[in-house]
PDB file of C-alpha atoms in Angstrom:
ATOM      1  CA  LEU A1220     124.182 -12.277 292.399  1.00 53.00           C
ATOM      2  CA  ILE A1221     126.118 -12.839 295.582  1.00 54.00           C
ATOM      3  CA  LEU A1222     122.987 -12.259 297.680  1.00 54.00           C
ATOM      4  CA  ASN A1223     120.474 -13.989 295.446  1.00 61.00           C
ATOM      5  CA  GLY A1224     121.647 -16.474 292.792  1.00 65.00           C
ATOM      6  CA  ASP A1225     120.013 -15.976 289.398  1.00 64.00           C
ATOM      7  CA  ALA A1226     120.825 -18.604 286.748  1.00 69.00           C
ATOM      8  CA  ARG A1227     119.638 -16.372 283.881  1.00 70.00           C
ATOM      9  CA  ALA A1228     121.784 -13.462 285.030  1.00 66.00           C
ATOM     10  CA  GLU A1229     124.811 -15.711 285.513  1.00 70.00           C
ATOM     11  CA  LYS A1230     124.711 -16.661 281.813  1.00 71.00           C
ATOM     12  CA  LYS A1231     125.668 -13.060 280.959  1.00 70.00           C
ATOM     13  CA  TYR A1232     129.066 -13.493 282.640  1.00 70.00           C
ATOM     14  CA  VAL A1233     132.152 -14.923 280.948  1.00 75.00           C
ATOM     15  CA  LYS A1234     133.485 -16.355 284.233  1.00 79.00           C
ATOM     16  CA  ILE A1235     132.131 -16.723 287.734  1.00 77.00           C
ATOM     17  CA  ALA A1236     134.086 -18.046 290.710  1.00 78.00           C
ATOM     18  CA  ARG A1237     132.530 -18.398 294.150  1.00 77.00           C
ATOM     19  CA  GLY A1238     134.213 -18.687 297.501  1.00 76.00           C
ATOM     20  CA  GLU A1239     133.089 -18.573 301.149  1.00 79.00           C
ATOM     21  CA  GLY A1240     131.065 -15.352 301.114  1.00 78.00           C
ATOM     22  CA  THR A1241     132.843 -13.993 298.009  1.00 80.00           C
ATOM     23  CA  MET A1242     132.303 -13.985 294.284  1.00 81.00           C
ATOM     24  CA  THR A1243     134.485 -12.931 291.374  1.00 84.00           C
ATOM     25  CA  SER A1244     133.066 -12.525 287.894  1.00 83.00           C
ATOM     26  CA  GLU A1245     134.221 -11.326 284.499  1.00 82.00           C
ATOM     27  CA  SER A1246     131.973  -9.894 281.832  1.00 84.00           C
ATOM     28  CA  TYR A1247     131.716  -7.545 278.876  1.00 83.00           C
ATOM     29  CA  ILE A1248     129.708  -4.394 279.546  1.00 82.00           C
ATOM     30  CA  THR A1249     128.952  -1.302 277.496  1.00 83.00           C
ATOM     31  CA  VAL A1250     130.127   2.000 278.937  1.00 83.00           C
ATOM     32  CA  LYS A1251     129.400   5.193 276.956  1.00 89.00           C
ATOM     33  CA  GLY A1252     128.836   3.129 273.814  1.00 90.00           C
ATOM     34  CA  ARG A1253     132.134   1.230 274.142  1.00 89.00           C
ATOM     35  CA  ASN A1254     132.509  -2.446 275.023  1.00 87.00           C
ATOM     36  CA  ARG A1255     134.650  -2.910 278.092  1.00 89.00           C
ATOM     37  CA  TYR A1256     135.805  -6.066 279.839  1.00 88.00           C
ATOM     38  CA  VAL A1257     135.438  -5.821 283.616  1.00 89.00           C
ATOM     39  CA  ILE A1258     136.183  -7.955 286.618  1.00 89.00           C
ATOM     40  CA  ALA A1259     133.874  -7.649 289.598  1.00 87.00           C
ATOM     41  CA  ASN A1260     134.701  -8.744 293.132  1.00 88.00           C
ATOM     42  CA  ALA A1261     131.841  -9.041 295.588  1.00 87.00           C
ATOM     43  CA  ALA A1262     131.825  -9.890 299.287  1.00 89.00           C
ATOM     44  CA  LEU A1263     129.021 -10.276 301.786  1.00 86.00           C
ATOM     45  CA  LEU A1264     128.700  -7.716 304.542  1.00 87.00           C
ATOM     46  CA  ARG A1265     127.825  -9.137 307.962  1.00 87.00           C
ATOM     47  CA  ASN A1266     126.825  -7.506 311.199  1.00 91.00           C
ATOM     48  CA  SER A1267     128.401  -8.279 314.556  1.00 93.00           C
ATOM     49  CA  ASP A1268     126.135 -11.311 314.908  1.00 92.00           C
ATOM     50  CA  GLY A1269     127.373 -12.720 311.570  1.00 86.00           C
ATOM     51  CA  GLU A1270     124.092 -12.085 309.768  1.00 87.00           C
ATOM     52  CA  VAL A1271     124.276 -10.990 306.131  1.00 84.00           C
ATOM     53  CA  VAL A1272     123.185  -7.366 305.912  1.00 86.00           C
ATOM     54  CA  GLY A1273     124.346  -6.553 302.404  1.00 84.00           C
ATOM     55  CA  ALA A1274     127.149  -6.875 299.943  1.00 84.00           C
ATOM     56  CA  ILE A1275     129.933  -4.745 298.592  1.00 88.00           C
ATOM     57  CA  GLU A1276     131.144  -4.997 295.023  1.00 87.00           C
ATOM     58  CA  THR A1277     134.063  -3.411 293.172  1.00 89.00           C
ATOM     59  CA  PHE A1278     134.555  -3.259 289.426  1.00 87.00           C
ATOM     60  CA  SER A1279     137.867  -2.976 287.589  1.00 90.00           C
ATOM     61  CA  ASP A1280     138.184  -2.287 283.868  1.00 91.00           C
ATOM     62  CA  ILE A1281     140.619  -4.909 282.574  1.00 90.00           C
ATOM     63  CA  THR A1282     139.927  -4.394 278.846  1.00 91.00           C
ATOM     64  CA  ASP A1283     143.560  -3.583 278.020  1.00 92.00           C
ATOM     65  CA  ARG A1284     144.829  -6.540 280.058  1.00 91.00           C
ATOM     66  CA  ARG A1285     142.299  -8.831 278.363  1.00 89.00           C
ATOM     67  CA  LYS A1286     143.382  -7.619 274.905  1.00 91.00           C
ATOM     68  CA  MET A1287     147.030  -8.282 275.836  1.00 94.00           C
ATOM     69  CA  GLU A1288     146.105 -11.772 277.084  1.00 91.00           C
ATOM     70  CA  GLU A1289     144.279 -12.493 273.824  1.00 91.00           C
ATOM     71  CA  GLU A1290     147.241 -11.199 271.798  1.00 94.00           C
ATOM     72  CA  LEU A1291     149.588 -13.294 273.908  1.00 95.00           C
ATOM     73  CA  GLN A1292     147.449 -16.382 273.241  1.00 94.00           C
ATOM     74  CA  ALA A1293     147.499 -15.624 269.496  1.00 95.00           C
ATOM     75  CA  TYR A1294     151.294 -15.175 269.582  1.00 94.00           C
ATOM     76  CA  SER A1295     151.603 -18.372 271.580  1.00 95.00           C
ATOM     77  CA  LYS A1296     149.606 -20.317 268.972  1.00 95.00           C
ATOM     78  CA  THR A1297     151.683 -18.798 266.171  1.00 95.00           C
ATOM     79  CA  LEU A1298     154.887 -19.664 268.021  1.00 94.00           C
ATOM     80  CA  GLU A1299     153.674 -23.238 268.608  1.00 95.00           C
ATOM     81  CA  ALA A1300     152.912 -23.567 264.893  1.00 94.00           C
ATOM     82  CA  CYS A1301     156.396 -22.238 264.028  1.00 94.00           C
ATOM     83  CA  VAL A1302     158.011 -24.654 266.479  1.00 94.00           C
ATOM     84  CA  GLU A1303     156.019 -27.576 265.035  1.00 95.00           C
ATOM     85  CA  GLU A1304     157.017 -26.582 261.500  1.00 95.00           C
ATOM     86  CA  GLY A1305     160.661 -26.170 262.522  1.00 94.00           C
ATOM     87  CA  THR A1306     160.595 -29.526 264.297  1.00 94.00           C
ATOM     88  CA  ALA A1307     159.118 -31.197 261.212  1.00 94.00           C
ATOM     89  CA  GLN A1308     161.813 -29.602 259.026  1.00 93.00           C
ATOM     90  CA  LEU A1309     164.504 -30.726 261.463  1.00 93.00           C
ATOM     91  CA  ARG A1310     163.163 -34.294 261.432  1.00 93.00           C
ATOM     92  CA  GLU A1311     163.118 -34.265 257.632  1.00 91.00           C
ATOM     93  CA  ALA A1312     166.682 -32.913 257.549  1.00 88.00           C
ATOM     94  CA  GLU A1313     167.792 -35.625 259.980  1.00 90.00           C
ATOM     95  CA  ARG A1314     166.054 -38.272 257.866  1.00 87.00           C
ATOM     96  CA  LEU A1315     167.745 -36.995 254.710  1.00 82.00           C
ATOM     97  CA  ALA A1316     171.108 -36.872 256.508  1.00 83.00           C
ATOM     98  CA  ALA A1317     170.647 -40.506 257.569  1.00 86.00           C
ATOM     99  CA  ILE A1318     169.776 -41.447 253.982  1.00 82.00           C
ATOM    100  CA  GLY A1319     172.868 -39.587 252.789  1.00 80.00           C
ATOM    101  CA  GLU A1320     175.093 -41.372 255.301  1.00 84.00           C
ATOM    102  CA  THR A1321     173.604 -44.717 254.286  1.00 84.00           C
ATOM    103  CA  ALA A1322     174.139 -43.904 250.610  1.00 81.00           C
ATOM    104  CA  THR A1323     177.775 -43.025 251.337  1.00 81.00           C
ATOM    105  CA  ILE A1324     178.350 -46.290 253.211  1.00 84.00           C
ATOM    106  CA  VAL A1325     176.598 -48.400 250.567  1.00 83.00           C
ATOM    107  CA  GLY A1326     178.479 -46.640 247.772  1.00 81.00           C
ATOM    108  CA  HIS A1327     181.814 -47.151 249.490  1.00 81.00           C
ATOM    109  CA  ASP A1328     181.093 -50.785 250.365  1.00 86.00           C
ATOM    110  CA  LEU A1329     180.041 -51.604 246.801  1.00 87.00           C
ATOM    111  CA  ARG A1330     182.927 -49.809 245.119  1.00 86.00           C
ATOM    112  CA  ASN A1331     185.570 -52.320 246.337  1.00 86.00           C
ATOM    113  CA  PRO A1332     183.808 -55.503 245.093  1.00 90.00           C
ATOM    114  CA  LEU A1333     182.985 -53.786 241.805  1.00 90.00           C
ATOM    115  CA  GLN A1334     186.623 -52.893 241.291  1.00 90.00           C
ATOM    116  CA  SER A1335     187.605 -56.484 242.069  1.00 91.00           C
ATOM    117  CA  MET A1336     185.026 -57.744 239.563  1.00 92.00           C
ATOM    118  CA  THR A1337     186.322 -55.317 236.915  1.00 91.00           C
ATOM    119  CA  ASN A1338     189.906 -56.511 237.473  1.00 92.00           C
ATOM    120  CA  SER A1339     188.883 -60.193 237.366  1.00 91.00           C
ATOM    121  CA  LEU A1340     186.882 -59.612 234.197  1.00 90.00           C
ATOM    122  CA  TYR A1341     189.872 -57.921 232.572  1.00 89.00           C
ATOM    123  CA  LEU A1342     192.105 -60.883 233.498  1.00 88.00           C
ATOM    124  CA  LEU A1343     189.498 -63.338 232.147  1.00 86.00           C
ATOM    125  CA  LYS A1344     189.307 -61.432 228.888  1.00 85.00           C
ATOM    126  CA  GLU A1345     193.107 -61.416 228.571  1.00 84.00           C
ATOM    127  CA  GLU A1346     193.356 -65.165 229.292  1.00 83.00           C
ATOM    128  CA  ALA A1347     190.539 -66.017 226.872  1.00 81.00           C
ATOM    129  CA  SER A1348     192.021 -63.901 224.083  1.00 79.00           C
ATOM    130  CA  GLY A1349     195.018 -66.241 223.957  1.00 78.00           C
ATOM    131  CA  ILE A1350     192.871 -69.378 223.516  1.00 81.00           C
ATOM    132  CA  GLU A1351     191.228 -69.363 220.099  1.00 78.00           C
ATOM    133  CA  GLU A1352     188.419 -71.891 220.855  1.00 76.00           C
ATOM    134  CA  LEU A1353     187.282 -69.862 223.948  1.00 75.00           C
ATOM    135  CA  LYS A1354     187.448 -66.446 222.325  1.00 72.00           C
ATOM    136  CA  GLY A1355     184.056 -66.647 220.548  1.00 76.00           C
ATOM    137  CA  ARG A1356     182.175 -68.143 223.496  1.00 80.00           C
ATOM    138  CA  VAL A1357     183.682 -65.969 226.243  1.00 83.00           C
ATOM    139  CA  ALA A1358     183.480 -62.559 224.500  1.00 83.00           C
ATOM    140  CA  PRO A1359     179.628 -62.189 224.704  1.00 86.00           C
ATOM    141  CA  ILE A1360     179.637 -63.258 228.367  1.00 87.00           C
ATOM    142  CA  VAL A1361     182.463 -60.837 229.182  1.00 86.00           C
ATOM    143  CA  ASN A1362     180.627 -58.007 227.378  1.00 87.00           C
ATOM    144  CA  ARG A1363     177.379 -58.737 229.271  1.00 91.00           C
ATOM    145  CA  LEU A1364     179.256 -58.807 232.592  1.00 92.00           C
ATOM    146  CA  GLN A1365     181.048 -55.546 231.730  1.00 91.00           C
ATOM    147  CA  LYS A1366     177.726 -53.824 230.962  1.00 93.00           C
ATOM    148  CA  ASN A1367     176.304 -54.977 234.297  1.00 92.00           C
ATOM    149  CA  ILE A1368     179.419 -53.845 236.192  1.00 92.00           C
ATOM    150  CA  ASP A1369     179.241 -50.455 234.424  1.00 92.00           C
ATOM    151  CA  TYR A1370     175.566 -50.178 235.374  1.00 92.00           C
ATOM    152  CA  MET A1371     176.290 -50.998 239.028  1.00 91.00           C
ATOM    153  CA  SER A1372     179.181 -48.497 239.012  1.00 90.00           C
ATOM    154  CA  LYS A1373     176.775 -45.833 237.740  1.00 90.00           C
ATOM    155  CA  ILE A1374     174.381 -46.635 240.609  1.00 87.00           C
ATOM    156  CA  VAL A1375     177.255 -46.292 243.092  1.00 85.00           C
ATOM    157  CA  LEU A1376     178.244 -42.931 241.572  1.00 85.00           C
ATOM    158  CA  ASP A1377     174.617 -41.756 241.724  1.00 84.00           C
ATOM    159  CA  LEU A1378     174.413 -42.775 245.397  1.00 79.00           C
ATOM    160  CA  GLN A1379     177.615 -40.896 246.163  1.00 78.00           C
ATOM    161  CA  ASP A1380     176.384 -37.851 244.241  1.00 79.00           C
ATOM    162  CA  PHE A1381     173.140 -37.987 246.215  1.00 75.00           C
ATOM    163  CA  ALA A1382     175.043 -38.118 249.494  1.00 72.00           C
ATOM    164  CA  ARG A1383     177.206 -35.071 248.692  1.00 73.00           C
ATOM    165  CA  PRO A1384     175.953 -31.744 250.010  1.00 73.00           C
ATOM    166  CA  LEU A1385     174.690 -29.482 247.269  1.00 73.00           C
ATOM    167  CA  THR A1386     176.367 -26.173 246.647  1.00 80.00           C
ATOM    168  CA  ILE A1387     174.410 -23.963 244.306  1.00 82.00           C
ATOM    169  CA  GLN A1388     176.393 -21.611 242.136  1.00 86.00           C
ATOM    170  CA  LYS A1389     174.634 -18.993 240.078  1.00 87.00           C
ATOM    171  CA  THR A1390     176.055 -18.304 236.651  1.00 86.00           C
ATOM    172  CA  ASP A1391     174.885 -16.273 233.739  1.00 87.00           C
ATOM    173  CA  ALA A1392     173.878 -18.308 230.708  1.00 85.00           C
ATOM    174  CA  ALA A1393     172.737 -17.470 227.230  1.00 89.00           C
ATOM    175  CA  ALA A1394     169.186 -18.821 227.088  1.00 89.00           C
ATOM    176  CA  LYS A1395     169.271 -19.557 223.350  1.00 89.00           C
ATOM    177  CA  ALA A1396     172.503 -21.577 223.588  1.00 88.00           C
ATOM    178  CA  LEU A1397     171.242 -23.402 226.675  1.00 85.00           C
ATOM    179  CA  LEU A1398     167.958 -24.351 224.996  1.00 85.00           C
ATOM    180  CA  SER A1399     169.783 -25.459 221.845  1.00 85.00           C
ATOM    181  CA  ASP A1400     172.043 -27.644 223.978  1.00 86.00           C
ATOM    182  CA  VAL A1401     169.080 -29.205 225.795  1.00 84.00           C
ATOM    183  CA  ILE A1402     167.122 -29.802 222.610  1.00 81.00           C
ATOM    184  CA  GLY A1403     170.249 -31.231 220.983  1.00 81.00           C
ATOM    185  CA  SER A1404     170.593 -33.796 223.781  1.00 84.00           C
ATOM    186  CA  ILE A1405     167.039 -35.103 223.269  1.00 83.00           C
ATOM    187  CA  SER A1406     166.249 -37.583 220.540  1.00 80.00           C
ATOM    188  CA  VAL A1407     163.197 -36.221 218.784  1.00 75.00           C
ATOM    189  CA  PRO A1408     160.878 -38.866 217.281  1.00 79.00           C
ATOM    190  CA  GLN A1409     160.256 -38.812 213.546  1.00 81.00           C
ATOM    191  CA  GLY A1410     157.389 -36.653 212.484  1.00 82.00           C
ATOM    192  CA  ILE A1411     157.934 -34.073 215.241  1.00 79.00           C
ATOM    193  CA  ALA A1412     159.605 -30.771 214.426  1.00 76.00           C
ATOM    194  CA  VAL A1413     161.308 -28.655 217.067  1.00 69.00           C
TER     195      VAL A1413
END
């Protein structure tokens, strides 16, 4: 190939690199029934006048090196996938940590006004209980406000529970008692037997 270029022959090579009077190529060949990966280096031979009189070519079996390169590429892809997965998990953990911090701040900031509202509602109820004509009109409003304050307090507690780190503790439990407890906490509609 170095002396006479042949496009059809060149298609048989995996890689070909040409330089000034040199050529390097890589290809699979079969030697004694086994596929081998070889690298060939060729150079033109010139006489004292600089005329091309031939070529010299050396072959090196680089099958083992090629296999190691392919394995290294496979490991590299696997490592990249692991890094991407780890990075995605880290981002998700950071996002959840930010949500947890926000939940803690919101819960704390809401707790103080809720406590103030609870105290004011208690004082209103006490004042109204001493005035007979207000008692009947104020009691339903106070009860409605108390339910809403209790609901908001539950939301604050849920936010704070969400923000707390989970610690899982394994304990043994009797399955029958646990199922009975769960079923007992559910209101079963009429017509359905458990």
